[in-house]
Amino acid sequence: MDLFTGTVYPVPVIRVRVRIPPRTTLPPMFAVEPLPLFKDVAVSDRQNLFLRKLQICCFRLDFSNTLKLVREKEIKRQTLLELVDFIQSGSGKITERCQEEMIKMVAVNIFRCLPPASHENTGQEAKDPEDEEPYLEPSWPHLQIVYELLLRYIVSSDTDTKVAKKHIDHTFISKLIDLFGSEDPRERE
């Protein structure tokens, strides 16, 4: 299906191994500093600022420990929100390089190994799904914003569809569909 025109094309299911850029963990002793707001820089500098904000969001943070890297998590969350606002505001077309880097950042954040289903951990038969507590992805506060950024980019009238199709290709869509296998009900919605 073409996301931009709604045309449905029959596509055979082909599994392809894709090398996704590795998620980068924040190096120890590396300080993440908030960047200026888009409104506080010259229009000519906004594309470069957009790229710098994307770089901040490519770092993986440990969400299993709520007390670890609290400041960095908040900076990343705020930066993601600023990126969503920038795309949503219609501040103009973003460059092809910015679009490419944004899709890479989205891929780094959302494409990950999903934990095994809860019944796979014990080797027991699957129980009634309503009897089990669903697995909730600890990084959901950031993942939700990344999904919102992707949505705003796709529906934006400023998105160059030819460029978008180069980066949101069949492989990207297949990996996105695989995420419906997540046990976290919020991600499947």
Coordinates of C-alpha atoms in Angstrom, one line a residue:
M1 CA 0.0 0.0 0.0
D2 CA 1.3 3.4 -0.9
L3 CA 1.0 5.5 2.3
F4 CA 0.7 8.7 0.5
T5 CA -1.9 7.9 -2.2
G6 CA -3.7 5.0 -0.5
T7 CA -3.2 2.8 -3.6
V8 CA -3.0 -0.9 -2.6
Y9 CA -0.4 -3.0 -4.5
P10 CA -0.2 -6.8 -4.2
V11 CA 3.2 -7.5 -2.7
P12 CA 4.6 -11.0 -2.1
V13 CA 5.9 -11.4 1.4
I14 CA 9.7 -11.7 1.3
R15 CA 11.8 -11.9 4.4
V16 CA 15.0 -9.9 3.9
R17 CA 17.8 -9.4 6.4
V18 CA 18.4 -5.7 6.9
R19 CA 21.2 -4.0 8.7
I20 CA 19.6 -1.4 10.9
P21 CA 22.1 1.0 12.3
P22 CA 22.9 -0.1 15.8
R23 CA 21.2 1.7 18.7
T24 CA 23.9 3.6 20.4
T25 CA 24.0 3.6 24.1
L26 CA 25.0 6.7 25.9
P27 CA 28.7 6.5 26.6
P28 CA 29.6 6.8 30.3
M29 CA 30.9 10.3 31.2
F30 CA 29.0 11.8 28.2
A31 CA 26.8 14.7 29.1
V32 CA 23.8 15.4 27.0
E33 CA 23.0 19.1 27.0
P34 CA 19.7 20.6 25.8
L35 CA 20.0 22.5 22.5
P36 CA 18.4 25.9 21.8
L37 CA 14.7 26.0 20.7
F38 CA 14.0 26.3 17.0
K39 CA 12.5 29.7 17.5
D40 CA 15.7 31.0 19.2
V41 CA 17.9 30.4 16.1
A42 CA 18.0 32.0 12.7
V43 CA 15.8 30.3 10.0
S44 CA 19.0 29.5 8.1
D45 CA 20.3 27.5 11.1
R46 CA 17.2 25.4 11.7
Q47 CA 18.1 22.5 9.5
N48 CA 21.4 22.1 11.2
L49 CA 19.7 22.4 14.6
F50 CA 17.2 19.7 13.5
L51 CA 20.1 17.4 12.7
R52 CA 21.7 18.0 16.1
K53 CA 18.5 17.3 17.8
L54 CA 18.1 14.0 15.9
Q55 CA 21.6 13.0 17.1
I56 CA 20.6 13.5 20.7
C57 CA 17.6 11.2 20.1
C58 CA 19.7 8.4 18.6
F59 CA 21.1 7.4 22.1
R60 CA 19.5 4.5 23.8
L61 CA 18.9 5.1 27.5
D62 CA 18.2 2.5 30.2
F63 CA 14.6 2.7 31.1
S64 CA 14.6 -0.4 33.3
N65 CA 15.9 1.8 36.1
T66 CA 13.8 4.9 36.6
L67 CA 16.5 6.5 38.8
K68 CA 19.2 6.2 36.2
L69 CA 20.0 9.1 33.8
V70 CA 16.9 11.0 34.7
R71 CA 18.2 14.3 33.3
E72 CA 19.2 12.7 30.0
K73 CA 15.9 11.0 29.6
E74 CA 14.1 14.3 30.2
I75 CA 16.4 16.1 27.7
K76 CA 15.7 13.4 25.1
R77 CA 11.9 13.5 25.7
Q78 CA 11.8 17.3 25.4
T79 CA 14.0 17.1 22.3
L80 CA 11.6 14.6 20.7
L81 CA 8.7 16.8 21.5
E82 CA 10.4 19.8 19.9
L83 CA 11.0 17.7 16.7
V84 CA 7.3 16.8 16.6
D85 CA 6.4 20.5 17.0
F86 CA 8.8 21.5 14.3
I87 CA 7.4 19.0 11.8
Q88 CA 3.8 19.7 12.8
S89 CA 4.3 23.5 12.6
G90 CA 4.8 23.5 8.9
S91 CA 7.9 25.6 9.2
G92 CA 8.8 24.6 5.7
K93 CA 10.3 21.6 3.9
I94 CA 13.1 19.9 5.6
T95 CA 16.1 18.9 3.5
E96 CA 16.5 15.4 2.1
R97 CA 19.4 14.8 4.5
C98 CA 17.3 15.8 7.5
Q99 CA 14.5 13.5 6.3
E100 CA 17.0 10.6 5.9
E101 CA 18.5 11.2 9.3
M102 CA 15.0 11.5 10.9
I103 CA 13.9 8.1 9.5
K104 CA 17.2 6.6 10.7
M105 CA 16.5 8.0 14.2
V106 CA 13.0 6.6 14.1
A107 CA 14.4 3.2 13.1
V108 CA 17.0 3.2 15.8
N109 CA 14.4 3.9 18.4
I110 CA 11.5 1.7 17.4
F111 CA 13.1 -1.3 15.7
R112 CA 14.4 -3.5 18.5
C113 CA 14.3 -7.1 19.6
L114 CA 10.9 -7.7 21.3
P115 CA 11.0 -9.7 24.5
P116 CA 9.7 -13.2 24.2
A117 CA 6.0 -13.7 25.0
S118 CA 5.4 -14.4 28.7
H119 CA 4.5 -18.0 28.1
E120 CA 7.7 -18.5 26.1
N121 CA 9.8 -17.6 29.2
T122 CA 8.5 -20.5 31.2
G123 CA 7.9 -23.1 28.5
Q124 CA 4.3 -23.4 29.8
E125 CA 1.2 -23.4 27.6
A126 CA -0.1 -20.0 26.8
K127 CA -2.7 -18.8 29.3
D128 CA -5.7 -16.8 28.6
P129 CA -4.4 -13.4 27.6
E130 CA -6.9 -11.7 29.8
D131 CA -5.6 -13.5 32.9
E132 CA -2.0 -12.2 32.4
E133 CA -0.6 -8.8 33.0
P134 CA 0.6 -7.3 29.7
Y135 CA 4.2 -6.5 29.3
L136 CA 4.7 -2.8 29.3
E137 CA 7.7 -1.4 27.4
P138 CA 9.7 0.7 29.9
S139 CA 10.8 3.1 27.1
W140 CA 7.2 3.8 26.0
P141 CA 7.3 7.4 27.1
H142 CA 9.9 8.0 24.4
L143 CA 8.7 5.5 21.9
Q144 CA 5.2 7.1 21.8
I145 CA 6.7 10.4 20.9
V146 CA 8.9 8.8 18.2
Y147 CA 5.7 7.2 16.7
E148 CA 4.0 10.6 16.8
L149 CA 7.0 12.2 15.0
L150 CA 6.8 9.5 12.3
L151 CA 3.0 10.1 11.9
R152 CA 3.4 13.9 11.7
Y153 CA 6.1 13.5 9.1
I154 CA 4.0 11.2 7.0
V155 CA 0.9 13.4 7.0
S156 CA 2.7 16.7 6.7
S157 CA 2.0 18.7 3.5
D158 CA 5.7 19.7 3.7
T159 CA 6.9 16.1 3.3
D160 CA 8.4 15.4 -0.1
T161 CA 6.8 12.1 -1.0
K162 CA 9.5 11.1 -3.4
V163 CA 12.2 11.5 -0.7
A164 CA 9.9 9.8 1.9
K165 CA 9.4 6.8 -0.3
K166 CA 13.2 6.3 -0.5
H167 CA 13.5 6.0 3.2
I168 CA 10.1 4.5 4.2
D169 CA 10.5 1.6 1.9
H170 CA 9.1 -2.0 1.9
T171 CA 11.7 -3.1 4.4
F172 CA 10.9 -0.3 6.8
I173 CA 7.1 -1.1 6.5
S174 CA 7.8 -4.8 7.1
K175 CA 9.7 -4.1 10.2
L176 CA 7.0 -1.7 11.4
I177 CA 4.4 -4.4 10.8
D178 CA 6.5 -6.8 12.9
L179 CA 6.1 -4.5 15.8
F180 CA 2.4 -5.5 16.0
G181 CA 3.9 -8.6 17.7
S182 CA 4.8 -6.5 20.7
E183 CA 3.1 -7.6 23.9
D184 CA 2.7 -4.0 25.0
P185 CA -0.9 -3.2 24.0
R186 CA 0.0 0.5 23.7
E187 CA 2.4 -0.2 20.8
R188 CA -0.2 -2.3 19.0
E189 CA -2.8 0.4 19.0

